[in-house]
XYZ file of C-alpha atoms in Angstrom:
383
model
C 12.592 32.336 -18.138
C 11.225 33.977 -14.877
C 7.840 32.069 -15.548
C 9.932 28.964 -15.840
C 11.857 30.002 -12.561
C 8.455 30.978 -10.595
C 6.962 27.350 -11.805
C 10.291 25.233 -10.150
C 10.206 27.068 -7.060
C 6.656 26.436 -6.778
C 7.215 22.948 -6.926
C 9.918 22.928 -4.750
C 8.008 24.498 -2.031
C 4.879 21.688 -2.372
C 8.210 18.926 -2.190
C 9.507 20.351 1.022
C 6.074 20.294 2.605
C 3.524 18.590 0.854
C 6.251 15.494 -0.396
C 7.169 15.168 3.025
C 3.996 13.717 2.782
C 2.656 13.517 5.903
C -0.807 13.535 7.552
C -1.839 14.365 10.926
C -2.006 14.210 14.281
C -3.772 10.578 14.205
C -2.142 7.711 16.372
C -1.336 4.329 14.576
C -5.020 3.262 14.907
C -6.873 6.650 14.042
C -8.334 7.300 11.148
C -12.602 5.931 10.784
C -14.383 9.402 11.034
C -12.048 11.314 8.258
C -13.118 8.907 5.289
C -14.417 11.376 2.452
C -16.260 13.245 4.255
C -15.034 16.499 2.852
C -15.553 17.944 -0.362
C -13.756 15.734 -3.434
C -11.782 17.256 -5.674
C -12.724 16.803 -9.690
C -8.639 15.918 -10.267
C -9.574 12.632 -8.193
C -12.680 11.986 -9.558
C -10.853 11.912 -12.882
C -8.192 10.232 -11.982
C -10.337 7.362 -10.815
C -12.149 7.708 -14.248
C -9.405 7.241 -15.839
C -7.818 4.054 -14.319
C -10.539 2.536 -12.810
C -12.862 3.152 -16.212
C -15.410 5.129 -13.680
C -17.983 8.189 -14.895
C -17.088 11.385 -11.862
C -20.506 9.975 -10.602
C -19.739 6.716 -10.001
C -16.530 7.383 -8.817
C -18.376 9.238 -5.936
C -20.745 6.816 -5.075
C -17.485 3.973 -4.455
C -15.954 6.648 -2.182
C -18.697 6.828 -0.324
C -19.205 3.158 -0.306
C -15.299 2.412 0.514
C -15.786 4.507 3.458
C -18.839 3.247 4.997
C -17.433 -0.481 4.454
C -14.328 0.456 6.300
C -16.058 1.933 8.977
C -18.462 -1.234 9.273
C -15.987 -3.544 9.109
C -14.078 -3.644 12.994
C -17.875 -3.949 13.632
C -18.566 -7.244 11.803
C -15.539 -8.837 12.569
C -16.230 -8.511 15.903
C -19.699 -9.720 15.394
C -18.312 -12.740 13.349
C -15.636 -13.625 16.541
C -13.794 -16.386 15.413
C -15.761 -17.610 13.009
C -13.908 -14.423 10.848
C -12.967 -15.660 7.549
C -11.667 -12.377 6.121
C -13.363 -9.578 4.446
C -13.475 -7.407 0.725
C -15.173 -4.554 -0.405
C -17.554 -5.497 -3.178
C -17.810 -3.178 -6.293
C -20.821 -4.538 -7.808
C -22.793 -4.063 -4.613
C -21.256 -1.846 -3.092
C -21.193 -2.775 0.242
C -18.566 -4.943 2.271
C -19.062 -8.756 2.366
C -17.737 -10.728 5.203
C -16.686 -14.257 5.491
C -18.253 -16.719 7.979
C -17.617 -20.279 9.114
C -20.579 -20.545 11.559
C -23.960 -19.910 10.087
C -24.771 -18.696 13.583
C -22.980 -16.316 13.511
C -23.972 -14.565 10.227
C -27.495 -12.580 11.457
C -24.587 -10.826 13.887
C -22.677 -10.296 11.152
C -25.514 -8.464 8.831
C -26.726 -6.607 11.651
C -23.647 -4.639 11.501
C -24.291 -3.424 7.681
C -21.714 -6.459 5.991
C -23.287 -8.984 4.037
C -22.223 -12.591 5.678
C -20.831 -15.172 3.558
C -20.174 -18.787 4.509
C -16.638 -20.481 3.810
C -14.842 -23.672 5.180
C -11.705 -22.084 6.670
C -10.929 -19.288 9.256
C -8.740 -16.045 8.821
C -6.916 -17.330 11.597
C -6.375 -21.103 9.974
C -5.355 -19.014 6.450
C -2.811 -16.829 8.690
C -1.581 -19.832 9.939
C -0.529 -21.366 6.285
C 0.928 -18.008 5.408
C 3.518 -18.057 8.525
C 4.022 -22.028 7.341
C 5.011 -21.057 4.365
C 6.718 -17.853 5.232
C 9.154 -20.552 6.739
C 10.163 -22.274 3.401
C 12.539 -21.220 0.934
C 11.049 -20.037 -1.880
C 12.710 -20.396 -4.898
C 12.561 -17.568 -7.544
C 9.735 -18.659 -9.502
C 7.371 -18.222 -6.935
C 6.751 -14.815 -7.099
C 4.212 -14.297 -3.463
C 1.932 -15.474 -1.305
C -1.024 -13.927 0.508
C -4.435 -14.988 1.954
C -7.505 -14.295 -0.613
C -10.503 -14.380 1.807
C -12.765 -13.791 -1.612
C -11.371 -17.592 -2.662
C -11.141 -18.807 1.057
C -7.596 -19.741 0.646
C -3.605 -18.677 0.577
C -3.027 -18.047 -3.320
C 0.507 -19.121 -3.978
C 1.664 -16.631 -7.366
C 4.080 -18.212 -9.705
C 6.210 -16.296 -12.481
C 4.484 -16.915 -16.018
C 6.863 -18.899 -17.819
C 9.783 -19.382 -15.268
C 10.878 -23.326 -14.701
C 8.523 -25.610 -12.808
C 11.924 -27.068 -11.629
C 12.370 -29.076 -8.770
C 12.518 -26.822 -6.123
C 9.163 -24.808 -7.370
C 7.684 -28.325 -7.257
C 8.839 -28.797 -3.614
C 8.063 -25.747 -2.295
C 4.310 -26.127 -3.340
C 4.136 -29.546 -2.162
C 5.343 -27.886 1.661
C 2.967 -25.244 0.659
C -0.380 -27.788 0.307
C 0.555 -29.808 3.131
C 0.512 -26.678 5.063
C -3.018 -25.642 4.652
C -5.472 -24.505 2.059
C -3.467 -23.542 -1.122
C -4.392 -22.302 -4.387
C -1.687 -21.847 -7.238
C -1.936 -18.749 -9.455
C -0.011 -18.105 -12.561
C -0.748 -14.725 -13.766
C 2.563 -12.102 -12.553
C 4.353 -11.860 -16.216
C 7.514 -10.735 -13.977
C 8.921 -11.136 -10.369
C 8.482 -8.435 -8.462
C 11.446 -5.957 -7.923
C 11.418 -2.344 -5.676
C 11.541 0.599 -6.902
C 14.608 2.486 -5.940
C 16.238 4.870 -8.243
C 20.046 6.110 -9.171
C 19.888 9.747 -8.592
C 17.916 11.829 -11.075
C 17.778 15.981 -10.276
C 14.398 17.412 -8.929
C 12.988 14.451 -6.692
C 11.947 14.394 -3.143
C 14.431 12.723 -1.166
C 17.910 10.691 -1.450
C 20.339 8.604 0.434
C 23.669 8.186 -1.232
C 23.293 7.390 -4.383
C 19.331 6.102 -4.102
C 16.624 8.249 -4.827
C 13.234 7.197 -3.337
C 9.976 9.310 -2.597
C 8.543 10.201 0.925
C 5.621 8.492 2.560
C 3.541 10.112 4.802
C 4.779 12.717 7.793
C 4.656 11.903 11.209
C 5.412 14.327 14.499
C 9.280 14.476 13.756
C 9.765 12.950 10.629
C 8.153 11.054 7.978
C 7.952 7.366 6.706
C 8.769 5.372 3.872
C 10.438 1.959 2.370
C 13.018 0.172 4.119
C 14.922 -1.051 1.170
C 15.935 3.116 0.051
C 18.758 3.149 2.997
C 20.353 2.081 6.612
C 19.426 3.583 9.767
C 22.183 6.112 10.441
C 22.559 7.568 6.788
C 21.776 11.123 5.793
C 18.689 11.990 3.846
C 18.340 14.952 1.338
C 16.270 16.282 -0.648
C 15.003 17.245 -3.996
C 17.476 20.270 -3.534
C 19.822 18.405 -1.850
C 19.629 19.552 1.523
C 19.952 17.891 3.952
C 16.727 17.302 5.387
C 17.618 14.743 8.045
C 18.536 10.984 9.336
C 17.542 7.820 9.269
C 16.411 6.677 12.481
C 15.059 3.388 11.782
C 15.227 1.285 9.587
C 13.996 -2.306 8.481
C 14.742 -4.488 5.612
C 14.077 -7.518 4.450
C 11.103 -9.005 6.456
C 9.620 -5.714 6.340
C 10.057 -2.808 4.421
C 9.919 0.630 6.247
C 11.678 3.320 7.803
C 11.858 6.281 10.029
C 13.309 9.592 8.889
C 13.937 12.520 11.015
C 13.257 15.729 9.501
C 14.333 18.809 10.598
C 17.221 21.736 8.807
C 14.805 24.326 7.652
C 12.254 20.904 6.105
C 9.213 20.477 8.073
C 6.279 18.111 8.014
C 2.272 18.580 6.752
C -0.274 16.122 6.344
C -0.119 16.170 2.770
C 0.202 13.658 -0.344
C 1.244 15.455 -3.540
C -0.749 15.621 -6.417
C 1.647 16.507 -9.006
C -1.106 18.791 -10.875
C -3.107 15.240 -11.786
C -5.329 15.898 -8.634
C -5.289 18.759 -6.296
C -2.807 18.022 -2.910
C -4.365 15.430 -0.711
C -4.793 15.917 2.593
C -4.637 13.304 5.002
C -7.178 13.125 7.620
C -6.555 9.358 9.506
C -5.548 5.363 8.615
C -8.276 3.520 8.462
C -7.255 0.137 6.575
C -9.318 0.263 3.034
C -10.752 -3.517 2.436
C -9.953 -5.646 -0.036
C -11.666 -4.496 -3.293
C -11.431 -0.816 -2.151
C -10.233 2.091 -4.544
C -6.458 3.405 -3.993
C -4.316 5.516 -5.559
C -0.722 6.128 -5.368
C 1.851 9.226 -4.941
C 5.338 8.942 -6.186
C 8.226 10.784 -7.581
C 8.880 9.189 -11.160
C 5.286 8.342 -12.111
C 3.231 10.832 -9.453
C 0.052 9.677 -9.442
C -1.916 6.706 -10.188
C -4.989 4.435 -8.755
C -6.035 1.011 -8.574
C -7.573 -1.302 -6.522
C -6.448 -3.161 -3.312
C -6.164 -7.034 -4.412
C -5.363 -8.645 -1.650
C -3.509 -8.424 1.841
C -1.115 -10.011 4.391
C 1.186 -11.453 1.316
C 4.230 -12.725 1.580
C 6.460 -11.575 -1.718
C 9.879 -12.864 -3.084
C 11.749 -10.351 -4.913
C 13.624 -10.757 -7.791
C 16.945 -9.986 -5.722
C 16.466 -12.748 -3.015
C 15.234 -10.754 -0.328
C 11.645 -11.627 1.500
C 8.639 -9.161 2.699
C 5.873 -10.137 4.748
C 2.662 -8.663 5.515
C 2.606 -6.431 2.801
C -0.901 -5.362 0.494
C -0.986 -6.006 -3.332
C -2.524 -3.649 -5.156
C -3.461 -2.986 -9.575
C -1.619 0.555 -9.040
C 1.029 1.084 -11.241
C 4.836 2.111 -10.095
C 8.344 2.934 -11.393
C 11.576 3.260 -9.950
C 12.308 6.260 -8.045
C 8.565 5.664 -6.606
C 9.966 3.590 -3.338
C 8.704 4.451 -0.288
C 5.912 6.955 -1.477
C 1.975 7.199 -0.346
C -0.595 4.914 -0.832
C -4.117 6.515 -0.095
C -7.798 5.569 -0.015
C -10.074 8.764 -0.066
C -8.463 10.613 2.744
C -7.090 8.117 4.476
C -3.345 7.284 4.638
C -2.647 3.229 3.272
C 0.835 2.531 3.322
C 4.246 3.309 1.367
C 5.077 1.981 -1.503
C 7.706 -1.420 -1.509
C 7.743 -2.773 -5.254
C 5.865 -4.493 -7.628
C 5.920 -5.593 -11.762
C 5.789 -3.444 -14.599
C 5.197 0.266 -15.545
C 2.678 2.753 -16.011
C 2.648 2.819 -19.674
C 2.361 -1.013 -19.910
C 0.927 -1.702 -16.862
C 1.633 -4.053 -13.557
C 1.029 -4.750 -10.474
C 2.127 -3.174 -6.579
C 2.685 -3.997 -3.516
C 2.703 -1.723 0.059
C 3.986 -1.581 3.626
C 0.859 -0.619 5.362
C 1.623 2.256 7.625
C -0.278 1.121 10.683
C 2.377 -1.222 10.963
C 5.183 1.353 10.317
C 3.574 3.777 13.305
C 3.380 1.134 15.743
C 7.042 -0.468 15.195
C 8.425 2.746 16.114
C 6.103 3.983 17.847
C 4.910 7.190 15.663
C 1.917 9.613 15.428
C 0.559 10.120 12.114
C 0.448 13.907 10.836
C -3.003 14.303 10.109
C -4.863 17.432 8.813
């Protein structure tokens, strides 16, 4: 029984700091030089193994890769100017490719590392379409929408199987006219969040939601928008009161700003839950397209993928609308709202929902937390 006793409080302890999840002392742009630098821990490399199918040495390698493309790449796009067509990390080379639409402009563009690639239409034109459309109604069959710079294009996502009624119909018609438009079918279910009814033991709550924390900034931490209203009380696994909610946004985005403070206190930490050793978190720099992630939350701890695409606009099965969010293969559960998504040692973004499970399988999408730090203004908690 004491054993049992010693193991709980240990946990408890890593929830109150290390679940406040937090990382350093890094503004809302820092972040390039911490990559994976430091040592990596075998619970990572075999957690990549295991969802991304890699052997401990290749997983290595695409660290090292993912971190030298996301250092390149503020490089090449400002080589590429506005000629910028968007950019991925690409596994099979293992290097970052960038899209061009001026052949001029592509020596710049390689001299920076990136390996140019030629396409008709702009990131800028492709942003463009993806505000057009964030204007329509979308009807509940189309699942999201996001620019794909690997297919040049905004892919619209429909449900499989849902009613190619009338309004889905009209809505891609808008959606064409608007710019380039490709139409996917491939989610199996509309995306939901992943807020919880209370369950004992997790890392924070808000009436009767449970959710799990982001990342910590100086005075509080992060997390999803949807998990409660500025103004209410957040507690934790214990139920303690660990603070407020200062800010709060929801739908449109999907973040918020807790204060923390009543004994809790904030690290630059993302737990491991015994899968991988605790992460620390070193900066934010934005993992490309094609990049490794993994994921940190309180029903289904931890879990990695890859980052699919970014800037997408997705309709949740409840009505409500989120733009600007990143889709990733990482699986999630409820209870898992609001907690860390991280690439090597850098801090990603907080969880906001997705389809599926982690036994089955699905799909995820995240805040990124560059956004969240400048909306309110925040310093990231870095190690």
């Amino acid at each position: 029984m004491r054993r049992g006793i010693a193991v709980r409080l240990s946990l408890s302890a890593l929830l109150v700091t290390g679940t406040l999840v937090g990382t350093g002392a890094a503004t809302a742009t820092a972040g390039a030089e911490g990559s994976v630098a430091q040592p990596l821990s075998a619970g990572l490399l075999s957690a990549l193994q295991r969802d991304l199918g890699l052997s401990p040495d290749e997983a290595r390698t695409r660290l090292a890769q993912e971190a030298d493309a996301a250092e390149t790449e503020p490089a090449a796009r400002e080589a590429a100017g506005d000629a910028y067509g968007g950019s991925w990390f690409d596994p099979a080379r293992g290097t970052l490719v960038v899209a061009v639409t001026d052949t001029g402009r592509a020596d710049d563009v390689h001299a920076t590392g990136a390996e140019p690639r030629l396409v008709t239409h702009t990131d800028a034109e492709l942003g463009a379409t993806v505000t057009a459309l964030d204007r329509l109604d979308a009807p509940a069959s189309v699942a999201s929408w996001r620019v794909d710079p690997r297919a040049n294009s905004v892919v619209v996502t429909l449900v499989t199987g849902a009613e190619r009624d009338a309004a889905t119909e009209d809505f891609l018609a808008a959606a064409r006219a608007a710019g380039p438009v490709t139409v996917s079918a491939t989610t199996t279910r509309a995306p939901e969040t992943f807020a919880a009814g209370t369950v004992g033991g997790d890392p924070w709550y808000t009436g009767n939601v449970r959710c799990s924390i982001g990342f910590s900034v100086h005075g509080g931490f992060v997390t999803a928008g949807h998990c409660g209203r500025a103004g209410q009380q957040a507690y934790g696994w214990d139920r303690s009161l660990i603070g407020q909610i200062q800010g709060s946004s929801w739908p449109g985005n999907d973040y918020a700003f807790v204060s923390v403070g009543n004994g809790w206190w904030t690290v630059p930490v993302v737990l491991g839950w015994g899968t991988v050793p605790d992460v620390l978190v070193r900066g934010s720099a934005e993992a490309p397209v094609g990049a490794s992630i993994c994921r940190s939350g309180s029903t289904t701890h931890w879990h990695c993928g890859t980052v699919l695409g970014k800037n997408e606009t997705v309709n949740y099965s409840s009505g409500e609308v989120v733009h600007q969010l990143t889709r990733t293969s990482v699986c999630a559960e409820p209870g898992d709202s609001g907690g860390s998504y991280i690439s090597g040692d850098q801090a990603q973004g907080v969880t906001s929902g997705g389809w599926g499970n982690c036994a089955g399988g699905g799909e995820t999408w995240h805040q990124p937390v560059n956004e969240i730090l400048g909306a309110y203004g925040l310093t990231l908690h870095t190690a």
